[in-house]
mmCIF file of C-alpha atoms in Angstrom:
data_model
loop_
_atom_site.group_PDB
_atom_site.id
_atom_site.type_symbol
_atom_site.label_atom_id
_atom_site.label_comp_id
_atom_site.label_asym_id
_atom_site.label_seq_id
_atom_site.Cartn_x
_atom_site.Cartn_y
_atom_site.Cartn_z
ATOM 1 C CA MET A 1 161.517 -12.145 -141.765
ATOM 2 C CA GLU A 2 159.687 -14.537 -139.470
ATOM 3 C CA LYS A 3 159.730 -18.152 -140.656
ATOM 4 C CA TYR A 4 157.318 -21.082 -140.257
ATOM 5 C CA VAL A 5 158.264 -24.761 -140.376
ATOM 6 C CA LEU A 6 155.641 -26.786 -142.242
ATOM 7 C CA PRO A 7 154.560 -30.007 -140.502
ATOM 8 C CA HIS A 8 155.691 -33.426 -141.748
ATOM 9 C CA SER A 9 158.728 -31.777 -143.299
ATOM 10 C CA SER A 10 161.861 -29.787 -142.578
ATOM 11 C CA LEU A 11 160.651 -27.051 -144.925
ATOM 12 C CA GLU A 12 160.896 -23.540 -143.487
ATOM 13 C CA ILE A 13 158.903 -20.872 -145.327
ATOM 14 C CA SER A 14 158.763 -17.098 -144.974
ATOM 15 C CA ARG A 15 155.503 -15.810 -143.469
ATOM 16 C CA LEU A 16 155.148 -13.461 -146.416
ATOM 17 C CA ILE A 17 155.244 -15.463 -149.636
ATOM 18 C CA PHE A 18 155.591 -13.814 -153.018
ATOM 19 C CA GLY A 19 152.750 -14.844 -155.340
ATOM 20 C CA CYS A 20 153.989 -15.243 -158.917
ATOM 21 C CA TRP A 21 150.743 -15.091 -160.885
ATOM 22 C CA ALA A 22 150.321 -11.358 -161.484
ATOM 23 C CA VAL A 23 153.907 -10.922 -162.717
ATOM 24 C CA VAL A 24 152.975 -12.930 -165.818
ATOM 25 C CA GLY A 25 150.326 -10.386 -166.843
ATOM 26 C CA GLY A 26 147.432 -11.290 -169.102
ATOM 27 C CA PHE A 27 144.228 -12.938 -167.873
ATOM 28 C CA ASN A 28 142.694 -10.402 -165.442
ATOM 29 C CA TRP A 29 146.010 -8.722 -164.659
ATOM 30 C CA GLY A 30 146.413 -6.714 -167.849
ATOM 31 C CA PRO A 31 149.675 -5.968 -169.706
ATOM 32 C CA GLN A 32 152.898 -6.528 -167.795
ATOM 33 C CA ASP A 33 156.443 -5.344 -168.519
ATOM 34 C CA LYS A 34 158.875 -8.222 -168.016
ATOM 35 C CA ARG A 35 161.439 -5.826 -166.575
ATOM 36 C CA ASP A 36 158.970 -4.889 -163.825
ATOM 37 C CA SER A 37 158.304 -8.564 -163.143
ATOM 38 C CA LEU A 38 161.967 -9.418 -162.747
ATOM 39 C CA ALA A 39 162.518 -6.342 -160.557
ATOM 40 C CA ALA A 40 159.569 -7.307 -158.335
ATOM 41 C CA LEU A 41 160.890 -10.838 -157.825
ATOM 42 C CA LYS A 42 164.373 -9.581 -157.008
ATOM 43 C CA LYS A 43 163.041 -6.899 -154.647
ATOM 44 C CA ALA A 44 161.003 -9.513 -152.785
ATOM 45 C CA TYR A 45 164.131 -11.586 -152.234
ATOM 46 C CA ASP A 46 166.191 -8.547 -151.250
ATOM 47 C CA GLN A 47 163.498 -7.582 -148.717
ATOM 48 C CA GLY A 48 163.690 -10.953 -146.981
ATOM 49 C CA ILE A 49 161.005 -13.015 -148.734
ATOM 50 C CA THR A 50 162.446 -16.454 -149.410
ATOM 51 C CA THR A 51 159.324 -18.383 -150.479
ATOM 52 C CA PHE A 52 157.815 -17.967 -153.947
ATOM 53 C CA ASP A 53 154.476 -19.484 -154.973
ATOM 54 C CA THR A 54 153.823 -20.310 -158.610
ATOM 55 C CA ALA A 55 152.022 -22.883 -160.781
ATOM 56 C CA GLU A 56 152.239 -24.347 -164.245
ATOM 57 C CA ALA A 57 148.777 -22.858 -164.851
ATOM 58 C CA TYR A 58 150.115 -19.310 -164.445
ATOM 59 C CA GLY A 59 150.822 -18.363 -168.025
ATOM 60 C CA ALA A 60 151.278 -21.991 -169.147
ATOM 61 C CA GLY A 61 154.640 -22.207 -167.410
ATOM 62 C CA ALA A 62 155.634 -18.561 -167.977
ATOM 63 C CA SER A 63 155.505 -17.780 -164.253
ATOM 64 C CA GLU A 64 157.855 -20.666 -163.469
ATOM 65 C CA ASN A 65 160.184 -19.475 -166.250
ATOM 66 C CA LEU A 66 160.251 -15.931 -164.827
ATOM 67 C CA LEU A 67 161.051 -17.173 -161.348
ATOM 68 C CA ALA A 68 163.955 -19.215 -162.679
ATOM 69 C CA GLU A 69 165.280 -16.257 -164.653
ATOM 70 C CA ALA A 70 165.024 -13.826 -161.748
ATOM 71 C CA LEU A 71 166.289 -15.971 -158.882
ATOM 72 C CA GLY A 72 167.944 -19.033 -160.386
ATOM 73 C CA ALA A 73 171.281 -17.956 -158.940
ATOM 74 C CA GLU A 74 169.706 -17.880 -155.455
ATOM 75 C CA ARG A 75 168.139 -21.350 -155.703
ATOM 76 C CA LYS A 76 169.694 -22.672 -152.483
ATOM 77 C CA GLN A 77 168.448 -19.654 -150.524
ATOM 78 C CA ILE A 78 164.800 -19.739 -151.652
ATOM 79 C CA GLU A 79 161.843 -22.097 -151.339
ATOM 80 C CA ILE A 80 159.740 -22.730 -154.424
ATOM 81 C CA ALA A 81 156.091 -23.698 -154.042
ATOM 82 C CA SER A 82 154.355 -24.810 -157.227
ATOM 83 C CA LYS A 83 151.098 -26.536 -158.103
ATOM 84 C CA VAL A 84 149.780 -29.293 -160.301
ATOM 85 C CA GLY A 85 146.335 -28.920 -161.879
ATOM 86 C CA PRO A 86 143.473 -31.380 -161.241
ATOM 87 C CA GLY A 87 143.672 -32.636 -164.825
ATOM 88 C CA ASP A 88 147.018 -34.198 -163.933
ATOM 89 C CA PHE A 89 146.050 -36.061 -160.746
ATOM 90 C CA LEU A 90 146.440 -39.567 -162.160
ATOM 91 C CA PRO A 91 149.817 -40.743 -160.818
ATOM 92 C CA GLN A 92 151.543 -40.996 -164.194
ATOM 93 C CA ASP A 93 150.215 -37.574 -165.249
ATOM 94 C CA LEU A 94 151.231 -35.952 -161.977
ATOM 95 C CA ILE A 95 154.779 -37.261 -162.323
ATOM 96 C CA ARG A 96 154.985 -35.891 -165.880
ATOM 97 C CA ALA A 97 153.620 -32.540 -164.692
ATOM 98 C CA CYS A 98 156.271 -32.379 -162.003
ATOM 99 C CA GLU A 99 158.960 -33.047 -164.587
ATOM 100 C CA ARG A 100 157.624 -30.160 -166.687
ATOM 101 C CA GLY A 101 157.699 -27.929 -163.622
ATOM 102 C CA LEU A 102 161.273 -28.878 -162.843
ATOM 103 C CA LYS A 103 162.247 -28.027 -166.415
ATOM 104 C CA ASN A 104 160.397 -24.683 -166.344
ATOM 105 C CA LEU A 105 161.959 -23.792 -163.003
ATOM 106 C CA GLN A 106 165.411 -24.975 -164.109
ATOM 107 C CA THR A 107 165.871 -26.895 -160.878
ATOM 108 C CA ASP A 108 166.094 -30.505 -159.776
ATOM 109 C CA TYR A 109 163.638 -30.193 -156.877
ATOM 110 C CA ILE A 110 160.510 -28.271 -155.854
ATOM 111 C CA ASP A 111 160.236 -27.423 -152.173
ATOM 112 C CA LEU A 112 156.435 -27.571 -151.860
ATOM 113 C CA TYR A 113 154.295 -29.224 -154.548
ATOM 114 C CA GLN A 114 150.556 -28.597 -154.187
ATOM 115 C CA LEU A 115 147.349 -30.060 -155.628
ATOM 116 C CA HIS A 116 145.728 -26.957 -157.135
ATOM 117 C CA TRP A 117 142.031 -27.892 -156.823
ATOM 118 C CA PRO A 118 140.216 -31.081 -155.750
ATOM 119 C CA ASN A 119 139.409 -33.678 -158.408
ATOM 120 C CA PRO A 120 136.768 -36.143 -157.185
ATOM 121 C CA GLU A 121 137.206 -38.214 -160.369
ATOM 122 C CA VAL A 122 140.630 -39.478 -159.254
ATOM 123 C CA PRO A 123 141.103 -41.371 -155.950
ATOM 124 C CA LEU A 124 142.949 -38.945 -153.685
ATOM 125 C CA GLU A 125 144.993 -41.741 -152.138
ATOM 126 C CA ASP A 126 146.485 -42.518 -155.556
ATOM 127 C CA THR A 127 147.404 -38.870 -156.121
ATOM 128 C CA LEU A 128 148.944 -38.536 -152.672
ATOM 129 C CA GLY A 129 150.886 -41.730 -153.303
ATOM 130 C CA ALA A 130 152.418 -40.196 -156.428
ATOM 131 C CA LEU A 131 153.416 -37.133 -154.423
ATOM 132 C CA GLN A 132 155.050 -39.355 -151.827
ATOM 133 C CA GLN A 133 156.931 -41.159 -154.605
ATOM 134 C CA LEU A 134 158.262 -37.839 -155.892
ATOM 135 C CA ARG A 135 159.312 -36.935 -152.375
ATOM 136 C CA GLU A 136 161.176 -40.202 -151.896
ATOM 137 C CA GLN A 137 162.950 -39.548 -155.195
ATOM 138 C CA GLY A 138 164.067 -36.123 -153.943
ATOM 139 C CA LYS A 139 162.123 -34.247 -156.617
ATOM 140 C CA ILE A 140 159.947 -32.497 -154.025
ATOM 141 C CA ARG A 141 160.626 -31.779 -150.357
ATOM 142 C CA ALA A 142 157.030 -31.602 -149.142
ATOM 143 C CA TYR A 143 153.527 -31.633 -150.562
ATOM 144 C CA GLY A 144 150.309 -29.824 -149.807
ATOM 145 C CA VAL A 145 146.906 -29.004 -151.220
ATOM 146 C CA SER A 146 144.990 -25.948 -152.352
ATOM 147 C CA ASN A 147 141.266 -25.183 -152.213
ATOM 148 C CA PHE A 148 140.556 -28.357 -150.230
ATOM 149 C CA GLY A 149 137.383 -28.344 -148.155
ATOM 150 C CA VAL A 150 136.336 -30.384 -145.154
ATOM 151 C CA LYS A 151 135.540 -33.583 -147.072
ATOM 152 C CA SER A 152 138.870 -33.630 -148.915
ATOM 153 C CA LEU A 153 140.779 -32.713 -145.763
ATOM 154 C CA GLU A 154 139.141 -35.606 -143.931
ATOM 155 C CA THR A 155 140.235 -37.952 -146.724
ATOM 156 C CA CYS A 156 143.772 -36.609 -146.348
ATOM 157 C CA LYS A 157 143.642 -37.218 -142.609
ATOM 158 C CA GLN A 158 142.591 -40.834 -143.119
ATOM 159 C CA SER A 159 145.383 -41.385 -145.643
ATOM 160 C CA LYS A 160 148.758 -42.847 -144.736
ATOM 161 C CA TYR A 161 150.312 -39.850 -146.521
ATOM 162 C CA ARG A 162 150.620 -36.516 -144.709
ATOM 163 C CA ILE A 163 150.023 -33.133 -146.320
ATOM 164 C CA SER A 164 151.909 -30.083 -145.055
ATOM 165 C CA SER A 165 149.586 -27.196 -146.005
ATOM 166 C CA ASN A 166 146.293 -26.064 -147.525
ATOM 167 C CA GLN A 167 146.262 -22.949 -149.699
ATOM 168 C CA MET A 168 142.953 -21.085 -149.462
ATOM 169 C CA ALA A 169 141.381 -17.766 -150.470
ATOM 170 C CA TYR A 170 141.200 -15.807 -147.229
ATOM 171 C CA ASN A 171 141.060 -12.091 -146.485
ATOM 172 C CA LEU A 172 139.034 -9.505 -144.577
ATOM 173 C CA LEU A 173 136.433 -9.405 -147.357
ATOM 174 C CA PHE A 174 136.242 -13.177 -147.767
ATOM 175 C CA ARG A 175 136.195 -15.119 -144.501
ATOM 176 C CA ALA A 176 134.303 -18.197 -145.728
ATOM 177 C CA ILE A 177 136.939 -20.663 -144.517
ATOM 178 C CA GLU A 178 136.255 -19.619 -140.917
ATOM 179 C CA TYR A 179 132.950 -21.523 -140.910
ATOM 180 C CA SER A 180 134.352 -25.055 -141.154
ATOM 181 C CA ILE A 181 137.527 -25.330 -143.255
ATOM 182 C CA LEU A 182 139.861 -23.328 -141.020
ATOM 183 C CA PRO A 183 138.671 -25.155 -137.865
ATOM 184 C CA LYS A 184 139.246 -28.478 -139.671
ATOM 185 C CA CYS A 185 142.742 -27.352 -140.716
ATOM 186 C CA ILE A 186 143.532 -26.405 -137.121
ATOM 187 C CA GLU A 187 142.137 -29.716 -135.836
ATOM 188 C CA ASN A 188 144.161 -31.689 -138.393
ATOM 189 C CA GLU A 189 147.293 -29.548 -137.913
ATOM 190 C CA VAL A 190 147.308 -28.459 -141.551
ATOM 191 C CA PRO A 191 148.490 -24.819 -141.705
ATOM 192 C CA VAL A 192 146.810 -22.447 -144.157
ATOM 193 C CA LEU A 193 148.612 -20.423 -146.816
ATOM 194 C CA CYS A 194 146.345 -17.492 -147.720
ATOM 195 C CA TYR A 195 145.934 -16.390 -151.314
ATOM 196 C CA SER A 196 144.157 -13.261 -152.550
ATOM 197 C CA PRO A 197 144.984 -11.547 -149.219
ATOM 198 C CA ILE A 198 144.262 -8.019 -150.475
ATOM 199 C CA MET A 199 141.454 -9.091 -152.786
ATOM 200 C CA GLN A 200 143.073 -7.979 -156.059
ATOM 201 C CA GLY A 201 143.529 -4.444 -154.792
ATOM 202 C CA LEU A 202 140.140 -3.943 -153.113
ATOM 203 C CA LEU A 203 141.824 -3.991 -149.694
ATOM 204 C CA THR A 204 144.378 -1.357 -150.661
ATOM 205 C CA GLY A 205 141.795 1.311 -151.430
ATOM 206 C CA LYS A 206 142.537 1.093 -155.159
ATOM 207 C CA PHE A 207 138.816 1.323 -155.943
ATOM 208 C CA SER A 208 136.363 3.553 -154.089
ATOM 209 C CA ALA A 209 133.130 2.251 -155.649
ATOM 210 C CA GLU A 210 131.915 -0.866 -157.417
ATOM 211 C CA ASN A 211 131.603 0.893 -160.788
ATOM 212 C CA GLU A 212 135.355 1.595 -160.722
ATOM 213 C CA VAL A 213 136.221 -2.102 -160.633
ATOM 214 C CA PRO A 214 136.806 -3.474 -164.141
ATOM 215 C CA ASP A 215 134.886 -6.600 -165.115
ATOM 216 C CA ASP A 216 137.985 -8.776 -165.131
ATOM 217 C CA ARG A 217 138.459 -8.017 -161.421
ATOM 218 C CA ALA A 218 134.767 -8.217 -160.608
ATOM 219 C CA ARG A 219 134.338 -11.934 -161.191
ATOM 220 C CA THR A 220 133.973 -12.879 -157.514
ATOM 221 C CA ARG A 221 130.703 -13.490 -155.710
ATOM 222 C CA HIS A 222 130.955 -10.026 -154.162
ATOM 223 C CA PHE A 223 129.783 -8.651 -157.496
ATOM 224 C CA THR A 224 126.539 -9.169 -159.371
ATOM 225 C CA LYS A 225 126.191 -12.150 -161.673
ATOM 226 C CA GLU A 226 125.459 -9.632 -164.441
ATOM 227 C CA ARG A 227 129.145 -8.733 -164.704
ATOM 228 C CA SER A 228 130.429 -9.876 -168.097
ATOM 229 C CA GLN A 229 133.078 -12.278 -166.758
ATOM 230 C CA SER A 230 131.069 -13.672 -163.866
ATOM 231 C CA ARG A 231 130.807 -17.460 -163.524
ATOM 232 C CA HIS A 232 128.469 -17.511 -160.523
ATOM 233 C CA GLN A 233 124.711 -17.169 -160.135
ATOM 234 C CA ASP A 234 124.709 -15.104 -156.930
ATOM 235 C CA LYS A 235 123.050 -11.713 -156.756
ATOM 236 C CA GLY A 236 126.251 -10.259 -155.331
ATOM 237 C CA CYS A 237 126.635 -7.769 -152.512
ATOM 238 C CA GLU A 238 128.420 -4.820 -154.080
ATOM 239 C CA ALA A 239 126.944 -2.095 -151.869
ATOM 240 C CA LEU A 240 127.762 -3.997 -148.672
ATOM 241 C CA THR A 241 131.248 -4.837 -149.923
ATOM 242 C CA PHE A 242 132.111 -1.189 -150.491
ATOM 243 C CA GLU A 243 130.455 -0.116 -147.275
ATOM 244 C CA VAL A 244 132.765 -2.545 -145.454
ATOM 245 C CA ILE A 245 135.791 -1.399 -147.460
ATOM 246 C CA GLY A 246 135.008 2.180 -146.433
ATOM 247 C CA GLN A 247 134.894 1.199 -142.768
ATOM 248 C CA ILE A 248 138.200 -0.688 -143.012
ATOM 249 C CA LYS A 249 139.755 2.332 -144.741
ATOM 250 C CA ALA A 250 138.490 4.665 -142.003
ATOM 251 C CA PHE A 251 139.924 2.391 -139.307
ATOM 252 C CA ALA A 252 143.253 2.179 -141.145
ATOM 253 C CA ASP A 253 143.356 5.990 -141.368
ATOM 254 C CA GLU A 254 142.568 6.213 -137.656
ATOM 255 C CA LEU A 255 145.530 3.936 -136.933
ATOM 256 C CA ASN A 256 147.724 5.686 -139.528
ATOM 257 C CA ILE A 257 148.443 2.325 -141.167
ATOM 258 C CA PRO A 258 148.150 1.703 -144.923
ATOM 259 C CA MET A 259 144.978 -0.271 -145.556
ATOM 260 C CA GLY A 260 146.764 -3.056 -147.435
ATOM 261 C CA ASN A 261 149.313 -3.515 -144.665
ATOM 262 C CA LEU A 262 146.575 -3.613 -142.047
ATOM 263 C CA SER A 263 144.753 -6.291 -144.054
ATOM 264 C CA LEU A 264 147.872 -8.455 -144.364
ATOM 265 C CA ALA A 265 148.726 -8.033 -140.678
ATOM 266 C CA TRP A 266 145.209 -9.161 -139.713
ATOM 267 C CA LEU A 267 145.688 -12.388 -141.656
ATOM 268 C CA LEU A 268 149.023 -13.119 -139.986
ATOM 269 C CA GLU A 269 147.279 -12.873 -136.602
ATOM 270 C CA GLN A 270 144.733 -15.587 -137.416
ATOM 271 C CA GLN A 271 145.071 -18.969 -135.741
ATOM 272 C CA GLY A 272 146.008 -21.689 -138.200
ATOM 273 C CA VAL A 273 147.598 -19.328 -140.729
ATOM 274 C CA ALA A 274 151.207 -20.119 -141.599
ATOM 275 C CA ALA A 275 151.761 -17.442 -144.234
ATOM 276 C CA THR A 276 150.066 -15.078 -146.613
ATOM 277 C CA ILE A 277 150.766 -15.015 -150.352
ATOM 278 C CA VAL A 278 150.970 -11.530 -151.802
ATOM 279 C CA GLY A 279 152.222 -10.539 -155.224
ATOM 280 C CA GLY A 280 153.551 -7.338 -156.700
ATOM 281 C CA ARG A 281 153.580 -6.047 -160.272
ATOM 282 C CA ASN A 282 156.738 -4.003 -159.663
ATOM 283 C CA ALA A 283 159.406 -3.377 -157.045
ATOM 284 C CA GLU A 284 157.530 -0.453 -155.484
ATOM 285 C CA GLN A 285 154.431 -2.561 -154.777
ATOM 286 C CA VAL A 286 156.615 -5.207 -153.155
ATOM 287 C CA LYS A 287 158.237 -2.607 -150.932
ATOM 288 C CA LYS A 288 154.826 -1.291 -149.848
ATOM 289 C CA ASN A 289 153.568 -4.780 -148.975
ATOM 290 C CA MET A 290 156.590 -5.403 -146.767
ATOM 291 C CA GLY A 291 155.254 -2.740 -144.411
ATOM 292 C CA ALA A 292 152.776 -5.311 -143.119
ATOM 293 C CA LEU A 293 155.571 -6.895 -141.104
ATOM 294 C CA GLU A 294 155.956 -3.687 -139.108
ATOM 295 C CA VAL A 295 152.280 -3.592 -138.084
ATOM 296 C CA LYS A 296 151.602 -4.784 -134.555
ATOM 297 C CA LEU A 297 147.929 -5.461 -133.978
ATOM 298 C CA THR A 298 146.385 -5.650 -130.521
ATOM 299 C CA PRO A 299 143.530 -8.080 -129.779
ATOM 300 C CA ASP A 300 141.186 -5.077 -129.742
ATOM 301 C CA MET A 301 142.269 -4.080 -133.250
ATOM 302 C CA VAL A 302 141.718 -7.603 -134.538
ATOM 303 C CA SER A 303 138.305 -7.673 -132.868
ATOM 304 C CA ARG A 304 137.375 -4.336 -134.453
ATOM 305 C CA LEU A 305 138.268 -5.607 -137.918
ATOM 306 C CA ASN A 306 136.281 -8.778 -137.301
ATOM 307 C CA LYS A 307 133.248 -6.741 -136.263
ATOM 308 C CA ILE A 308 133.501 -4.484 -139.329
ATOM 309 C CA THR A 309 133.618 -7.447 -141.711
ATOM 310 C CA ASP A 310 131.185 -9.794 -139.936
ATOM 311 C CA PRO A 311 128.138 -8.620 -141.980
ATOM 312 C CA LEU A 312 129.940 -9.422 -145.245
ATOM 313 C CA LYS A 313 131.092 -12.781 -143.890
ATOM 314 C CA LYS A 314 127.472 -13.611 -143.062
ATOM 315 C CA GLU A 315 126.172 -12.416 -146.431
ATOM 316 C CA LEU A 316 128.650 -14.466 -148.495
ATOM 317 C CA GLY A 317 128.275 -17.550 -146.297
ATOM 318 C CA ALA A 318 130.370 -20.680 -146.059
ATOM 319 C CA ASN A 319 131.001 -21.276 -149.776
ATOM 320 C CA ALA A 320 134.794 -21.023 -149.962
ATOM 321 C CA ASP A 321 134.844 -20.774 -153.771
ATOM 322 C CA LEU A 322 135.350 -17.092 -154.556
ATOM 323 C CA TRP A 323 134.068 -17.422 -158.095
ATOM 324 C CA GLN A 324 131.361 -20.084 -158.369
ATOM 325 C CA THR A 325 127.997 -20.723 -156.786
ATOM 326 C CA GLU A 326 128.516 -24.460 -157.176
ATOM 327 C CA SER A 327 131.634 -24.720 -155.086
ATOM 328 C CA ARG A 328 134.706 -26.531 -156.358
ATOM 329 C CA VAL A 329 136.100 -26.481 -152.811
ATOM 330 C CA LEU A 330 135.184 -29.997 -151.778
#
């Protein structure tokens, strides 16, 4: 497994990170057998993944609990990335949230602690100062952000505190960060950790048409605002989305590479990307995702995938919020 050292730290992460949201089940993931969850986490570790991304918000601490149960014995060999929600950005609240996370994770330190979404109501310098305090106390090893846009990244740059990463939604079907956020991350030397890399199964070929996608997975701006769980006011671009998916699938078949693995490999080739965060509901899904590490893309292959997905990138525009018209990515 290739590793990446995050800046302003000694923290070394695996370039494939296991995302620990789906293993909780519920929300838009549906029912989940705990035995499958534990097996998926253990398989990820056995396959060489050492970094695990979670958050208190995932199942109200249940995801952190699962991670501790599955890999507590391997604590010194893994890196835990967790997140604090924007409602806890006041320094005293952030410190309490970290303490809850430590308890849930059954550990005395978190390797990477991230601000989950921007909160313009709390001065960012104060929040970053609390993170630095936790670092000096040894309760976290490094800190980063998630869903931070150009304005927030510029504030971070002007701060005396240094962030080590920015976690963003990024995949072949959602390239919004390429307009301004990714260039800003590259300029500021803030590596990107990519979440939703296979777009909740769309980039694995799981669904062949928009009417096959259940409403709880059709909340993004790719789909019409008429979907029952939609929070946006966009008209959507369902036909274009599935036209693009079909072209990616055809190219993957031409290369004899599983579509999901091709999608993950494309992300790992992008400048400014440190790692991609991919989950797995069971051990078999984890094993399939690991195939991405065996894919070797040429510049021509990357260019072909860019060309296929450029129309969708243009249609969705620069709003880096997957779910809302009024972007929370500030």
